[in-house]
CSV table of C-alpha atoms in Angstrom, one decimal:
chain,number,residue,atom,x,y,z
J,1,UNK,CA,122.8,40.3,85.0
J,2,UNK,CA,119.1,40.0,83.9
J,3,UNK,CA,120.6,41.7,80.1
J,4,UNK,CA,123.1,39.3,80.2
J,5,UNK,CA,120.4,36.3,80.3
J,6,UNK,CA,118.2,38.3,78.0
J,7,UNK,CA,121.3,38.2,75.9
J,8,UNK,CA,121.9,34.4,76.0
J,9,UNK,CA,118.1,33.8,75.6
J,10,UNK,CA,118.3,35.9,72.6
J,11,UNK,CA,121.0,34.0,71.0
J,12,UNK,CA,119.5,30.8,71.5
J,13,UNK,CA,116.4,31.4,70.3
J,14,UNK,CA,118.0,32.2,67.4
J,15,UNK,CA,120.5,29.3,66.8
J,16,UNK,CA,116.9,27.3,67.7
J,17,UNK,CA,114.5,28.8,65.5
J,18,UNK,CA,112.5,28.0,62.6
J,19,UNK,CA,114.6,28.5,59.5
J,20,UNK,CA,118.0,27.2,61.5
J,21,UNK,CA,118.4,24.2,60.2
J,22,UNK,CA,121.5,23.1,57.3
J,23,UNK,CA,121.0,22.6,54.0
J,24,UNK,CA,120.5,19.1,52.9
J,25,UNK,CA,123.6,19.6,50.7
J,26,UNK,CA,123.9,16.2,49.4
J,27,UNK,CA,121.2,14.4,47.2
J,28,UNK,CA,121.6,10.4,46.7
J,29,UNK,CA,120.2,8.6,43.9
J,30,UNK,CA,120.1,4.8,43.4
J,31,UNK,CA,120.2,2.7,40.6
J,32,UNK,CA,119.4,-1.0,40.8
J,33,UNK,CA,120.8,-3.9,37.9
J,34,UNK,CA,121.3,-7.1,37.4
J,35,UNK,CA,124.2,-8.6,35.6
J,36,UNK,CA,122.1,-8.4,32.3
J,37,UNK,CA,119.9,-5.4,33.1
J,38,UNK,CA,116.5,-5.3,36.2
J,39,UNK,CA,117.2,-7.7,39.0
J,40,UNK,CA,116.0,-11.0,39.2
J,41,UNK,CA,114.9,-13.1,42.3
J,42,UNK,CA,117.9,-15.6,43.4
J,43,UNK,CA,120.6,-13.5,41.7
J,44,UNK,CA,123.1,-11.0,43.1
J,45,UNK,CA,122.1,-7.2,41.4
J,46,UNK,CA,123.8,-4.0,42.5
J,47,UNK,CA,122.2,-0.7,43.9
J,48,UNK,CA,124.8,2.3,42.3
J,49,UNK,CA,124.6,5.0,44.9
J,50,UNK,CA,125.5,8.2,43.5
J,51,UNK,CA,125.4,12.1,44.9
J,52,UNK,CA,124.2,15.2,43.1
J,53,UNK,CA,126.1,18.2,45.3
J,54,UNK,CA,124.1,21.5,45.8
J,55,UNK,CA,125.8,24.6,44.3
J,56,UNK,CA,128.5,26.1,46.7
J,57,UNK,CA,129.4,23.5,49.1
J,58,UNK,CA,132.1,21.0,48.6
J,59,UNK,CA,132.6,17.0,50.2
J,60,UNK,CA,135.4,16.5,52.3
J,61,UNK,CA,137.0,12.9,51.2
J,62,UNK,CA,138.4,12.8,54.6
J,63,UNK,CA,136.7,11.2,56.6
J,64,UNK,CA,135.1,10.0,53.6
J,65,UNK,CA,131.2,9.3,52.6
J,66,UNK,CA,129.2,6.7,54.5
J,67,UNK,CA,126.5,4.6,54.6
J,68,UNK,CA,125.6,1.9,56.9
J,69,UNK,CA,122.2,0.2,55.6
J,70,UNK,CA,120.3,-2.2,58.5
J,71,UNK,CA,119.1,-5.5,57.0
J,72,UNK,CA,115.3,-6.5,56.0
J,73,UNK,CA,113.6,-9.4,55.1
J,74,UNK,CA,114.0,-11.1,52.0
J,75,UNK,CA,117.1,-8.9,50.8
J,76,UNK,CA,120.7,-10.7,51.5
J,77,UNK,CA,123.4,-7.7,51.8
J,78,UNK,CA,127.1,-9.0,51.3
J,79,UNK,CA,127.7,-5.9,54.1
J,80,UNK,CA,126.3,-3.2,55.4
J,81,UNK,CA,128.5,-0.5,55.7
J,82,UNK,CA,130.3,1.4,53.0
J,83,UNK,CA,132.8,4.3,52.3
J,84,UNK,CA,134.3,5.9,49.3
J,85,UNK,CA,137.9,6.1,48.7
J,86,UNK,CA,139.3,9.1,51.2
J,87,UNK,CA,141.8,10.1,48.2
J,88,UNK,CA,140.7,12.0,45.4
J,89,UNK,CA,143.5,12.2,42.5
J,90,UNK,CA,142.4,14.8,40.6
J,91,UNK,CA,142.0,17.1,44.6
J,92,UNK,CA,144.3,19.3,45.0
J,93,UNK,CA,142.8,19.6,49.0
J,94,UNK,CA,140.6,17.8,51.3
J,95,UNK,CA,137.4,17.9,48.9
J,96,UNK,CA,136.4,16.2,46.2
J,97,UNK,CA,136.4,17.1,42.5
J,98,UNK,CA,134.3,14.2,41.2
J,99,UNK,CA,131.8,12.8,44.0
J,100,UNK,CA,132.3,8.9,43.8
J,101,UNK,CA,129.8,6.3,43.8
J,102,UNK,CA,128.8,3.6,46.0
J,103,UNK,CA,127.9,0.2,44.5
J,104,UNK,CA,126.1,-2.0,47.1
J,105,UNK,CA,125.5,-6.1,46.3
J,106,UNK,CA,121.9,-6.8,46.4
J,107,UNK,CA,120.5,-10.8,46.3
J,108,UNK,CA,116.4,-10.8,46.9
J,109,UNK,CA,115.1,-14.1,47.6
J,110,UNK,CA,111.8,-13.2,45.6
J,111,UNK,CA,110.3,-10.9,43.4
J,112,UNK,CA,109.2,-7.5,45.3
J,113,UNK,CA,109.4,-4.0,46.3
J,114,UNK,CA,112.1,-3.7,48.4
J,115,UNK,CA,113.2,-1.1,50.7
J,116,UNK,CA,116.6,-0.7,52.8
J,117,UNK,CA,116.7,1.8,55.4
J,118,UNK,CA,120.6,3.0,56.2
J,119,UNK,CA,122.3,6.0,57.1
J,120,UNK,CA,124.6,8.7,54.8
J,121,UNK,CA,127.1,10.2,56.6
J,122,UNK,CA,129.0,13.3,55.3
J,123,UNK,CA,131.1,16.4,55.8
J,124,UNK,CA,130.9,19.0,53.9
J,125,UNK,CA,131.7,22.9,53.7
J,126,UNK,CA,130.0,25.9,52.5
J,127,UNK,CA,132.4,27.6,49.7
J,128,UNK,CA,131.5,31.2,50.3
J,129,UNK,CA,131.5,31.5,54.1
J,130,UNK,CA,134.1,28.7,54.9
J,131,UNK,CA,131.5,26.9,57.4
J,132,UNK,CA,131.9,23.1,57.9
J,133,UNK,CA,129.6,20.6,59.2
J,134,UNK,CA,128.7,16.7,59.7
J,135,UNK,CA,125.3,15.6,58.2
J,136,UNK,CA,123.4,12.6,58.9
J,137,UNK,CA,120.8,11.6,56.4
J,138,UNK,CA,118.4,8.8,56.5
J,139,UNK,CA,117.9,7.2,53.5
J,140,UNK,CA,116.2,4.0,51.6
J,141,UNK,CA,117.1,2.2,48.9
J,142,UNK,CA,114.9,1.4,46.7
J,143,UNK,CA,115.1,-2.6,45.2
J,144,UNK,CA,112.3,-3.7,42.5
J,145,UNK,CA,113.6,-7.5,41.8
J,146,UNK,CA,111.6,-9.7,39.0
C-alpha cells in the first residue's frame, strides 16, 4: 500500500513540478489605425489582432479563437467578445492553414495610452506527439489615440 502512495506521490509531483507547464504556443500582436492611418480622439480606429504560431503545433478552428476584452475608461468597444470563422477553406481537417485575424472597433474619447485587458482563448495540438490542450491567455491591447 505505502509503494502504491509513494507511487501516486511520485506522479504528481511530477505533473506539478517546475518545468510542467505548456508552451505559450500562440503569440498575439496588435495593430491600431484609424481610417486614414494613427487614431484620433472622437473617431472609431480598429485594433488588428493577429497570431504568430510556434513551430510544431497547429490551431484548431473548431471551437474557434477567442477573445473577450472587459471595458475601461475612456475607450468605447462596439463589443467585447470576438471569434474567428470556425471554417478554414484551404483545411483539409480541424486546424488551420492560415491563422486569421481579429479586428476589434476602437473609439477613445481623448487622446491617451490606452490599455484593454481581455482574454485569448485557444486549442491547439502539438504536431509530433498528437497532444491537445485549451489555453487561456491574458492579454492587453495596446491603444495610443492622438
Amino acid at each position: 500500500m505505502s509503494k502504491l502512495v509513494l507511487g501516486l506521490l511520485l506522479f504528481a509531483t511530477q505533473l506539478s513540478g517546475p518545468g510542467s507547464t505548456l508552451p505559450q504556443v500562440l503569440q498575439p500582436e496588435f495593430k491600431a489605425a484609424g481610417p486614414a492611418g494613427p487614431m484620433k480622439a472622437g473617431q472609431t480606429g480598429e485594433v488588428t489582432v493577429s497570431f504568430n504560431l510556434l513551430k510544431g503545433f497547429a490551431i484548431n478552428h473548431k471551437p474557434p479563437i477567442s477573445l473577450k476584452l472587459t471595458k475601461v475608461s475612456g475607450v468605447t468597444l462596439a463589443k467585447t467578445d470576438f471569434a474567428t470563422p470556425t471554417e478554414d477553406p484551404k483545411s483539409k481537417d480541424e486546424y488551420y492553414v492560415d491563422l486569421p485575424s481579429i479586428k476589434v472597433p476602437v473609439t477613445a474619447t481623448k487622446a491617451g495610452k490606452y490599455d484593454i485587458p481581455g482574454k485569448l482563448t485557444y486549442f491547439f495540438c502539438s504536431k509530433t506527439d498528437g497532444f491537445c490542450s485549451r489555453q487561456v491567455l491574458d492579454v492587453k491591447i495596446p491603444v495610443v489615440v492622438q
